[in-house]
PDB file of C-alpha atoms in Angstrom:
ATOM      1  CA  MET A   1     -47.973  59.332 -33.188  1.00  0.00           C
ATOM      2  CA  LYS A   2     -44.337  59.305 -34.142  1.00  0.00           C
ATOM      3  CA  THR A   3     -43.470  60.000 -37.724  1.00  0.00           C
ATOM      4  CA  ARG A   4     -42.129  57.075 -39.723  1.00  0.00           C
ATOM      5  CA  LYS A   5     -38.390  56.942 -39.992  1.00  0.00           C
ATOM      6  CA  LYS A   6     -37.054  56.982 -43.524  1.00  0.00           C
ATOM      7  CA  ILE A   7     -34.500  54.457 -44.700  1.00  0.00           C
ATOM      8  CA  LEU A   8     -32.740  54.725 -48.060  1.00  0.00           C
ATOM      9  CA  VAL A   9     -31.754  51.310 -49.442  1.00  0.00           C
ATOM     10  CA  ALA A  10     -28.936  51.360 -51.986  1.00  0.00           C
ATOM     11  CA  CYS A  11     -27.469  48.686 -54.256  1.00  0.00           C
ATOM     12  CA  GLY A  12     -25.732  48.513 -57.607  1.00  0.00           C
ATOM     13  CA  THR A  13     -28.732  48.782 -59.912  1.00  0.00           C
ATOM     14  CA  ALA A  14     -31.741  49.496 -57.653  1.00  0.00           C
ATOM     15  CA  ILE A  15     -33.727  46.784 -59.417  1.00  0.00           C
ATOM     16  CA  ALA A  16     -32.936  43.507 -57.724  1.00  0.00           C
ATOM     17  CA  THR A  17     -31.091  43.470 -54.442  1.00  0.00           C
ATOM     18  CA  SER A  18     -32.389  46.740 -52.996  1.00  0.00           C
ATOM     19  CA  THR A  19     -35.961  45.568 -53.669  1.00  0.00           C
ATOM     20  CA  VAL A  20     -35.382  42.455 -51.596  1.00  0.00           C
ATOM     21  CA  VAL A  21     -33.437  44.272 -48.876  1.00  0.00           C
ATOM     22  CA  ALA A  22     -36.103  46.992 -48.521  1.00  0.00           C
ATOM     23  CA  ARG A  23     -38.874  44.415 -48.213  1.00  0.00           C
ATOM     24  CA  LYS A  24     -36.964  42.306 -45.681  1.00  0.00           C
ATOM     25  CA  ILE A  25     -36.184  45.373 -43.542  1.00  0.00           C
ATOM     26  CA  GLU A  26     -39.840  46.436 -43.574  1.00  0.00           C
ATOM     27  CA  GLU A  27     -40.995  42.916 -42.652  1.00  0.00           C
ATOM     28  CA  GLU A  28     -38.464  42.452 -39.855  1.00  0.00           C
ATOM     29  CA  LEU A  29     -39.202  45.865 -38.330  1.00  0.00           C
ATOM     30  CA  GLU A  30     -42.944  45.331 -38.689  1.00  0.00           C
ATOM     31  CA  LYS A  31     -42.603  42.119 -36.648  1.00  0.00           C
ATOM     32  CA  ARG A  32     -41.163  44.329 -33.909  1.00  0.00           C
ATOM     33  CA  GLY A  33     -43.959  46.894 -34.238  1.00  0.00           C
ATOM     34  CA  ILE A  34     -41.848  49.500 -36.017  1.00  0.00           C
ATOM     35  CA  ALA A  35     -43.124  51.027 -39.245  1.00  0.00           C
ATOM     36  CA  VAL A  36     -40.574  52.598 -41.564  1.00  0.00           C
ATOM     37  CA  GLU A  37     -40.633  54.090 -45.024  1.00  0.00           C
ATOM     38  CA  THR A  38     -38.018  52.740 -47.434  1.00  0.00           C
ATOM     39  CA  THR A  39     -36.830  54.226 -50.704  1.00  0.00           C
ATOM     40  CA  GLN A  40     -34.526  52.446 -53.155  1.00  0.00           C
ATOM     41  CA  CYS A  41     -31.713  53.908 -55.165  1.00  0.00           C
ATOM     42  CA  LYS A  42     -28.478  53.042 -56.919  1.00  0.00           C
ATOM     43  CA  ALA A  43     -25.268  53.392 -54.926  1.00  0.00           C
ATOM     44  CA  SER A  44     -24.242  56.174 -57.317  1.00  0.00           C
ATOM     45  CA  GLU A  45     -27.440  58.111 -56.509  1.00  0.00           C
ATOM     46  CA  VAL A  46     -26.770  58.268 -52.751  1.00  0.00           C
ATOM     47  CA  PRO A  47     -25.251  61.792 -52.807  1.00  0.00           C
ATOM     48  CA  SER A  48     -28.340  63.221 -54.527  1.00  0.00           C
ATOM     49  CA  LYS A  49     -30.994  61.140 -52.722  1.00  0.00           C
ATOM     50  CA  ALA A  50     -29.650  60.840 -49.168  1.00  0.00           C
ATOM     51  CA  GLU A  51     -31.149  64.083 -47.862  1.00  0.00           C
ATOM     52  CA  GLY A  52     -34.186  63.664 -45.625  1.00  0.00           C
ATOM     53  CA  HIS A  53     -33.415  60.050 -44.696  1.00  0.00           C
ATOM     54  CA  ASP A  54     -32.599  58.869 -41.178  1.00  0.00           C
ATOM     55  CA  LEU A  55     -30.431  55.951 -42.248  1.00  0.00           C
ATOM     56  CA  ILE A  56     -28.893  54.372 -45.345  1.00  0.00           C
ATOM     57  CA  VAL A  57     -28.629  50.595 -45.722  1.00  0.00           C
ATOM     58  CA  ALA A  58     -26.424  49.555 -48.638  1.00  0.00           C
ATOM     59  CA  THR A  59     -25.388  46.194 -50.073  1.00  0.00           C
ATOM     60  CA  THR A  60     -22.322  47.751 -51.632  1.00  0.00           C
ATOM     61  CA  PHE A  61     -19.863  50.576 -50.930  1.00  0.00           C
ATOM     62  CA  VAL A  62     -21.465  54.017 -50.965  1.00  0.00           C
ATOM     63  CA  SER A  63     -20.011  57.483 -50.540  1.00  0.00           C
ATOM     64  CA  GLY A  64     -21.448  60.972 -50.281  1.00  0.00           C
ATOM     65  CA  ALA A  65     -23.954  60.210 -47.536  1.00  0.00           C
ATOM     66  CA  GLY A  66     -22.977  63.285 -45.539  1.00  0.00           C
ATOM     67  CA  ASP A  67     -24.000  63.056 -41.868  1.00  0.00           C
ATOM     68  CA  ILE A  68     -26.462  60.237 -42.426  1.00  0.00           C
ATOM     69  CA  PRO A  69     -25.335  56.927 -40.909  1.00  0.00           C
ATOM     70  CA  VAL A  70     -24.651  54.075 -43.365  1.00  0.00           C
ATOM     71  CA  ILE A  71     -24.929  50.364 -42.636  1.00  0.00           C
ATOM     72  CA  GLN A  72     -23.259  48.301 -45.334  1.00  0.00           C
ATOM     73  CA  THR A  73     -24.468  44.716 -45.180  1.00  0.00           C
ATOM     74  CA  VAL A  74     -25.535  41.760 -47.286  1.00  0.00           C
ATOM     75  CA  SER A  75     -27.227  39.953 -44.398  1.00  0.00           C
ATOM     76  CA  PHE A  76     -30.735  40.503 -45.784  1.00  0.00           C
ATOM     77  CA  LEU A  77     -29.646  38.637 -48.926  1.00  0.00           C
ATOM     78  CA  THR A  78     -27.592  35.867 -47.349  1.00  0.00           C
ATOM     79  CA  GLY A  79     -29.679  35.353 -44.219  1.00  0.00           C
ATOM     80  CA  VAL A  80     -26.484  35.444 -42.152  1.00  0.00           C
ATOM     81  CA  GLY A  81     -26.534  38.067 -39.376  1.00  0.00           C
ATOM     82  CA  ILE A  82     -29.991  39.596 -39.963  1.00  0.00           C
ATOM     83  CA  GLU A  83     -30.777  39.870 -36.215  1.00  0.00           C
ATOM     84  CA  ALA A  84     -27.626  41.855 -35.460  1.00  0.00           C
ATOM     85  CA  ASP A  85     -28.285  44.207 -38.380  1.00  0.00           C
ATOM     86  CA  ILE A  86     -31.899  44.767 -37.354  1.00  0.00           C
ATOM     87  CA  ASP A  87     -30.642  45.689 -33.872  1.00  0.00           C
ATOM     88  CA  ARG A  88     -28.208  48.161 -35.451  1.00  0.00           C
ATOM     89  CA  ILE A  89     -30.963  49.647 -37.620  1.00  0.00           C
ATOM     90  CA  ILE A  90     -33.245  50.048 -34.603  1.00  0.00           C
ATOM     91  CA  SER A  91     -30.506  51.687 -32.534  1.00  0.00           C
ATOM     92  CA  TYR A  92     -29.951  54.229 -35.317  1.00  0.00           C
ATOM     93  CA  ILE A  93     -33.584  55.072 -36.031  1.00  0.00           C
ATOM     94  CA  GLU A  94     -34.613  55.175 -32.381  1.00  0.00           C
ATOM     95  CA  GLY A  95     -31.751  57.530 -31.717  1.00  0.00           C
ATOM     96  CA  ALA A  96     -32.473  59.653 -34.765  1.00  0.00           C
TER      97      ALA A  96
ATOM     98  CA  MET B   1     -49.217  37.340 -66.135  1.00  0.00           C
ATOM     99  CA  ASN B   2     -51.590  39.328 -63.933  1.00  0.00           C
ATOM    100  CA  ASP B   3     -51.595  42.174 -61.424  1.00  0.00           C
ATOM    101  CA  GLN B   4     -50.309  39.856 -58.715  1.00  0.00           C
ATOM    102  CA  GLY B   5     -47.000  39.892 -60.502  1.00  0.00           C
ATOM    103  CA  LEU B   6     -44.967  37.318 -62.343  1.00  0.00           C
ATOM    104  CA  GLN B   7     -45.130  33.742 -61.121  1.00  0.00           C
ATOM    105  CA  PHE B   8     -42.408  31.086 -61.096  1.00  0.00           C
ATOM    106  CA  VAL B   9     -43.505  29.578 -64.410  1.00  0.00           C
ATOM    107  CA  ASP B  10     -43.448  33.048 -65.999  1.00  0.00           C
ATOM    108  CA  LEU B  11     -39.895  33.726 -64.892  1.00  0.00           C
ATOM    109  CA  VAL B  12     -38.096  30.382 -64.765  1.00  0.00           C
ATOM    110  CA  LYS B  13     -38.164  28.338 -67.978  1.00  0.00           C
ATOM    111  CA  LYS B  14     -36.990  24.748 -68.065  1.00  0.00           C
ATOM    112  CA  GLU B  15     -34.752  25.435 -71.057  1.00  0.00           C
ATOM    113  CA  LEU B  16     -33.085  28.267 -69.123  1.00  0.00           C
ATOM    114  CA  VAL B  17     -31.887  25.972 -66.354  1.00  0.00           C
ATOM    115  CA  LEU B  18     -28.429  24.880 -67.437  1.00  0.00           C
ATOM    116  CA  ASP B  19     -26.297  22.046 -66.128  1.00  0.00           C
ATOM    117  CA  ARG B  20     -22.534  21.537 -66.484  1.00  0.00           C
ATOM    118  CA  LEU B  21     -21.868  24.944 -67.985  1.00  0.00           C
ATOM    119  CA  VAL B  22     -18.150  24.976 -68.754  1.00  0.00           C
ATOM    120  CA  ALA B  23     -16.492  28.252 -67.768  1.00  0.00           C
ATOM    121  CA  THR B  24     -12.827  29.097 -67.274  1.00  0.00           C
ATOM    122  CA  ASP B  25     -13.598  31.980 -64.937  1.00  0.00           C
ATOM    123  CA  ARG B  26     -16.398  34.277 -63.837  1.00  0.00           C
ATOM    124  CA  THR B  27     -16.207  36.519 -66.909  1.00  0.00           C
ATOM    125  CA  ASP B  28     -16.427  33.464 -69.173  1.00  0.00           C
ATOM    126  CA  ALA B  29     -19.463  32.206 -67.237  1.00  0.00           C
ATOM    127  CA  LEU B  30     -21.165  35.607 -67.470  1.00  0.00           C
ATOM    128  CA  SER B  31     -20.435  35.916 -71.209  1.00  0.00           C
ATOM    129  CA  LYS B  32     -21.810  32.464 -72.000  1.00  0.00           C
ATOM    130  CA  MET B  33     -24.948  33.120 -69.979  1.00  0.00           C
ATOM    131  CA  THR B  34     -25.625  36.597 -71.369  1.00  0.00           C
ATOM    132  CA  ASP B  35     -25.115  35.279 -74.929  1.00  0.00           C
ATOM    133  CA  ILE B  36     -27.930  32.808 -74.389  1.00  0.00           C
ATOM    134  CA  LEU B  37     -30.313  35.501 -73.154  1.00  0.00           C
ATOM    135  CA  VAL B  38     -29.498  37.774 -76.092  1.00  0.00           C
ATOM    136  CA  LYS B  39     -29.764  34.972 -78.686  1.00  0.00           C
ATOM    137  CA  ARG B  40     -33.125  33.821 -77.337  1.00  0.00           C
ATOM    138  CA  GLY B  41     -34.493  37.358 -77.420  1.00  0.00           C
ATOM    139  CA  TYR B  42     -34.858  37.988 -73.683  1.00  0.00           C
ATOM    140  CA  CYS B  43     -32.220  40.722 -73.614  1.00  0.00           C
ATOM    141  CA  LYS B  44     -30.846  43.449 -75.851  1.00  0.00           C
ATOM    142  CA  ALA B  45     -27.354  43.329 -77.371  1.00  0.00           C
ATOM    143  CA  SER B  46     -26.265  45.806 -74.678  1.00  0.00           C
ATOM    144  CA  PHE B  47     -27.020  43.331 -71.871  1.00  0.00           C
ATOM    145  CA  PRO B  48     -23.669  41.433 -71.835  1.00  0.00           C
ATOM    146  CA  ASP B  49     -21.568  44.584 -71.378  1.00  0.00           C
ATOM    147  CA  ALA B  50     -23.989  45.898 -68.774  1.00  0.00           C
ATOM    148  CA  ILE B  51     -23.702  42.666 -66.777  1.00  0.00           C
ATOM    149  CA  LEU B  52     -19.885  42.656 -66.961  1.00  0.00           C
ATOM    150  CA  GLU B  53     -19.647  46.327 -66.029  1.00  0.00           C
ATOM    151  CA  ARG B  54     -22.022  45.887 -63.116  1.00  0.00           C
ATOM    152  CA  GLU B  55     -20.059  42.863 -61.919  1.00  0.00           C
ATOM    153  CA  ARG B  56     -16.853  44.912 -61.952  1.00  0.00           C
ATOM    154  CA  ALA B  57     -18.365  47.804 -60.027  1.00  0.00           C
ATOM    155  CA  HIS B  58     -20.655  45.806 -57.741  1.00  0.00           C
ATOM    156  CA  PRO B  59     -19.813  42.095 -57.503  1.00  0.00           C
ATOM    157  CA  SER B  60     -22.779  39.732 -57.247  1.00  0.00           C
ATOM    158  CA  GLY B  61     -21.458  36.835 -55.186  1.00  0.00           C
ATOM    159  CA  LEU B  62     -23.559  36.157 -52.096  1.00  0.00           C
ATOM    160  CA  PRO B  63     -21.626  34.731 -49.128  1.00  0.00           C
ATOM    161  CA  MET B  64     -24.341  32.399 -47.888  1.00  0.00           C
ATOM    162  CA  ALA B  65     -23.697  30.293 -44.786  1.00  0.00           C
ATOM    163  CA  GLY B  66     -22.938  27.157 -46.810  1.00  0.00           C
ATOM    164  CA  HIS B  67     -22.809  26.846 -50.606  1.00  0.00           C
ATOM    165  CA  LYS B  68     -22.376  30.197 -52.354  1.00  0.00           C
ATOM    166  CA  ILE B  69     -24.445  31.599 -55.189  1.00  0.00           C
ATOM    167  CA  ALA B  70     -23.970  34.552 -57.541  1.00  0.00           C
ATOM    168  CA  ILE B  71     -26.882  36.719 -58.679  1.00  0.00           C
ATOM    169  CA  PRO B  72     -25.637  38.833 -61.613  1.00  0.00           C
ATOM    170  CA  HIS B  73     -28.109  41.379 -62.973  1.00  0.00           C
ATOM    171  CA  ALA B  74     -28.191  44.659 -64.881  1.00  0.00           C
ATOM    172  CA  ASP B  75     -30.413  47.669 -65.430  1.00  0.00           C
ATOM    173  CA  ALA B  76     -33.925  47.105 -66.799  1.00  0.00           C
ATOM    174  CA  GLU B  77     -33.206  49.117 -69.957  1.00  0.00           C
ATOM    175  CA  HIS B  78     -31.134  46.193 -71.319  1.00  0.00           C
ATOM    176  CA  VAL B  79     -33.932  43.665 -70.844  1.00  0.00           C
ATOM    177  CA  ILE B  80     -36.731  42.832 -73.291  1.00  0.00           C
ATOM    178  CA  THR B  81     -38.605  40.140 -71.324  1.00  0.00           C
ATOM    179  CA  SER B  82     -38.025  39.341 -67.662  1.00  0.00           C
ATOM    180  CA  THR B  83     -36.519  35.932 -67.011  1.00  0.00           C
ATOM    181  CA  ILE B  84     -34.016  34.073 -64.871  1.00  0.00           C
ATOM    182  CA  LEU B  85     -31.174  32.020 -66.293  1.00  0.00           C
ATOM    183  CA  PHE B  86     -29.991  29.483 -63.756  1.00  0.00           C
ATOM    184  CA  ALA B  87     -26.704  27.661 -64.273  1.00  0.00           C
ATOM    185  CA  ARG B  88     -24.739  25.002 -62.461  1.00  0.00           C
ATOM    186  CA  LEU B  89     -21.125  25.308 -63.539  1.00  0.00           C
ATOM    187  CA  GLU B  90     -19.116  22.206 -64.360  1.00  0.00           C
ATOM    188  CA  LYS B  91     -16.411  23.416 -61.993  1.00  0.00           C
ATOM    189  CA  PRO B  92     -16.536  26.241 -59.454  1.00  0.00           C
ATOM    190  CA  VAL B  93     -15.037  29.583 -60.453  1.00  0.00           C
ATOM    191  CA  GLU B  94     -13.800  32.373 -58.214  1.00  0.00           C
ATOM    192  CA  TRP B  95     -16.332  35.136 -57.590  1.00  0.00           C
ATOM    193  CA  CYS B  96     -16.096  38.409 -55.676  1.00  0.00           C
ATOM    194  CA  SER B  97     -18.440  38.998 -52.801  1.00  0.00           C
ATOM    195  CA  MET B  98     -21.138  41.650 -52.959  1.00  0.00           C
ATOM    196  CA  GLY B  99     -20.130  44.585 -50.800  1.00  0.00           C
ATOM    197  CA  SER B 100     -16.499  43.527 -50.536  1.00  0.00           C
ATOM    198  CA  VAL B 101     -14.396  43.049 -53.666  1.00  0.00           C
ATOM    199  CA  ASP B 102     -11.569  41.638 -51.559  1.00  0.00           C
ATOM    200  CA  ASP B 103     -13.640  38.696 -50.383  1.00  0.00           C
ATOM    201  CA  ARG B 104     -13.482  35.831 -52.883  1.00  0.00           C
ATOM    202  CA  MET B 105     -15.514  32.670 -52.922  1.00  0.00           C
ATOM    203  CA  ASP B 106     -15.930  29.580 -55.063  1.00  0.00           C
ATOM    204  CA  VAL B 107     -19.219  29.624 -56.939  1.00  0.00           C
ATOM    205  CA  ARG B 108     -20.916  26.803 -58.853  1.00  0.00           C
ATOM    206  CA  LEU B 109     -24.474  28.149 -58.870  1.00  0.00           C
ATOM    207  CA  VAL B 110     -25.314  31.283 -60.832  1.00  0.00           C
ATOM    208  CA  SER B 111     -28.792  32.822 -60.919  1.00  0.00           C
ATOM    209  CA  MET B 112     -28.739  35.520 -63.577  1.00  0.00           C
ATOM    210  CA  PHE B 113     -31.655  37.943 -63.270  1.00  0.00           C
ATOM    211  CA  ALA B 114     -32.899  39.717 -66.384  1.00  0.00           C
ATOM    212  CA  LEU B 115     -35.548  41.975 -64.894  1.00  0.00           C
ATOM    213  CA  LYS B 116     -37.792  44.426 -66.644  1.00  0.00           C
ATOM    214  CA  ASP B 117     -40.391  45.652 -64.147  1.00  0.00           C
ATOM    215  CA  LYS B 118     -39.585  45.393 -60.480  1.00  0.00           C
ATOM    216  CA  ARG B 119     -43.172  46.128 -59.489  1.00  0.00           C
ATOM    217  CA  LEU B 120     -44.169  42.790 -61.022  1.00  0.00           C
ATOM    218  CA  ILE B 121     -41.192  40.762 -59.842  1.00  0.00           C
ATOM    219  CA  GLY B 122     -40.824  41.870 -56.220  1.00  0.00           C
ATOM    220  CA  ASP B 123     -42.573  38.856 -54.694  1.00  0.00           C
ATOM    221  CA  MET B 124     -40.791  36.287 -56.858  1.00  0.00           C
ATOM    222  CA  LEU B 125     -37.420  37.966 -56.338  1.00  0.00           C
ATOM    223  CA  GLU B 126     -37.865  37.964 -52.585  1.00  0.00           C
ATOM    224  CA  THR B 127     -39.045  34.350 -52.696  1.00  0.00           C
ATOM    225  CA  LEU B 128     -36.020  33.239 -54.719  1.00  0.00           C
ATOM    226  CA  ILE B 129     -33.528  35.039 -52.476  1.00  0.00           C
ATOM    227  CA  THR B 130     -35.240  33.437 -49.465  1.00  0.00           C
ATOM    228  CA  VAL B 131     -34.963  30.052 -51.199  1.00  0.00           C
ATOM    229  CA  TYR B 132     -31.236  30.624 -51.807  1.00  0.00           C
ATOM    230  CA  GLN B 133     -30.762  31.339 -48.086  1.00  0.00           C
ATOM    231  CA  HIS B 134     -31.518  27.677 -47.349  1.00  0.00           C
ATOM    232  CA  ASP B 135     -28.310  25.698 -47.608  1.00  0.00           C
ATOM    233  CA  GLU B 136     -30.140  22.388 -47.978  1.00  0.00           C
ATOM    234  CA  ILE B 137     -31.758  23.714 -51.183  1.00  0.00           C
ATOM    235  CA  LEU B 138     -28.446  24.912 -52.633  1.00  0.00           C
ATOM    236  CA  ASP B 139     -26.998  21.534 -51.666  1.00  0.00           C
ATOM    237  CA  ALA B 140     -29.818  19.755 -53.504  1.00  0.00           C
ATOM    238  CA  LEU B 141     -29.196  21.968 -56.560  1.00  0.00           C
ATOM    239  CA  ILE B 142     -25.480  21.086 -56.454  1.00  0.00           C
ATOM    240  CA  THR B 143     -26.178  17.352 -56.236  1.00  0.00           C
ATOM    241  CA  ALA B 144     -29.199  17.124 -58.596  1.00  0.00           C
ATOM    242  CA  ALA B 145     -28.799  14.556 -61.380  1.00  0.00           C
ATOM    243  CA  ASP B 146     -29.487  16.961 -64.238  1.00  0.00           C
ATOM    244  CA  SER B 147     -31.127  20.236 -65.269  1.00  0.00           C
ATOM    245  CA  ASP B 148     -34.634  18.711 -65.035  1.00  0.00           C
ATOM    246  CA  GLY B 149     -33.895  17.805 -61.440  1.00  0.00           C
ATOM    247  CA  MET B 150     -32.613  21.318 -60.744  1.00  0.00           C
ATOM    248  CA  TYR B 151     -35.765  22.848 -62.249  1.00  0.00           C
ATOM    249  CA  GLU B 152     -38.009  20.672 -60.063  1.00  0.00           C
ATOM    250  CA  ILE B 153     -36.028  21.573 -56.919  1.00  0.00           C
ATOM    251  CA  LEU B 154     -36.374  25.292 -57.696  1.00  0.00           C
ATOM    252  CA  LYS B 155     -40.082  24.972 -58.456  1.00  0.00           C
ATOM    253  CA  GLN B 156     -40.766  23.008 -55.281  1.00  0.00           C
ATOM    254  CA  ALA B 157     -38.695  25.399 -53.133  1.00  0.00           C
ATOM    255  CA  VAL B 158     -40.484  28.446 -54.531  1.00  0.00           C
ATOM    256  CA  GLN B 159     -43.863  26.890 -53.666  1.00  0.00           C
ATOM    257  CA  THR B 160     -42.633  26.201 -50.121  1.00  0.00           C
ATOM    258  CA  TYR B 161     -41.273  29.695 -49.447  1.00  0.00           C
ATOM    259  CA  GLU B 162     -43.601  31.776 -51.590  1.00  0.00           C
ATOM    260  CA  VAL B 163     -43.908  35.418 -50.525  1.00  0.00           C
ATOM    261  CA  ARG B 164     -47.076  37.317 -51.388  1.00  0.00           C
ATOM    262  CA  ASN B 165     -46.956  40.971 -50.477  1.00  0.00           C
ATOM    263  CA  SER B 166     -48.429  42.767 -53.426  1.00  0.00           C
TER     264      SER B 166
END
């Protein structure tokens, strides 16, 4: 069995938007038979928390992610463009 | 309140659904809304500055497909009791888009989250964001006769799209 890919979800405060984004990502990937592990953090915590993750999904600008790919999107909050972002997430984690 | 988390009636109070809030700009709207939450004891005196600072660093406007909505919020340490203050502004004000400060949008609906424990609010938060993704609901909130009407629309929409994960 493949190990679960780890996605770090970052937003401004790590209390509201990242909670929703993390849950939506898990649900959408689960529908496609992909199980992932998500962790939430503040955008400012990305440099210290990025290590060990396969991908970072952020609702706001983040820096200090090193070599880890970052997808900046608000689609999981607005509902606009979720499919395209899920495809991007899958292409990153399948390639990771 | 129980282990299943906070429910709609726990989080959204009729008296915290405001209609025709007069605001000259986004900062004025945020200040008037945070003042209410502090005065009514839901938030600490540090909440207003935290909301304004967060808005500067990470704007809270959501560029939905149709009507736009802003979801200002701040760290849990500034909150005493979790609640949501929902306001329909008398006139739209310019708001910056989350993730892109350069994108501006006109906002009339503001859903201010004062959140204490995200473990208990995850389901309701996800439900509300899902509700806001439906333009026909935002449209109904924009055209509702008064704050009672807005409250009923929110309550009904939450029942329709309720998420139960935990």
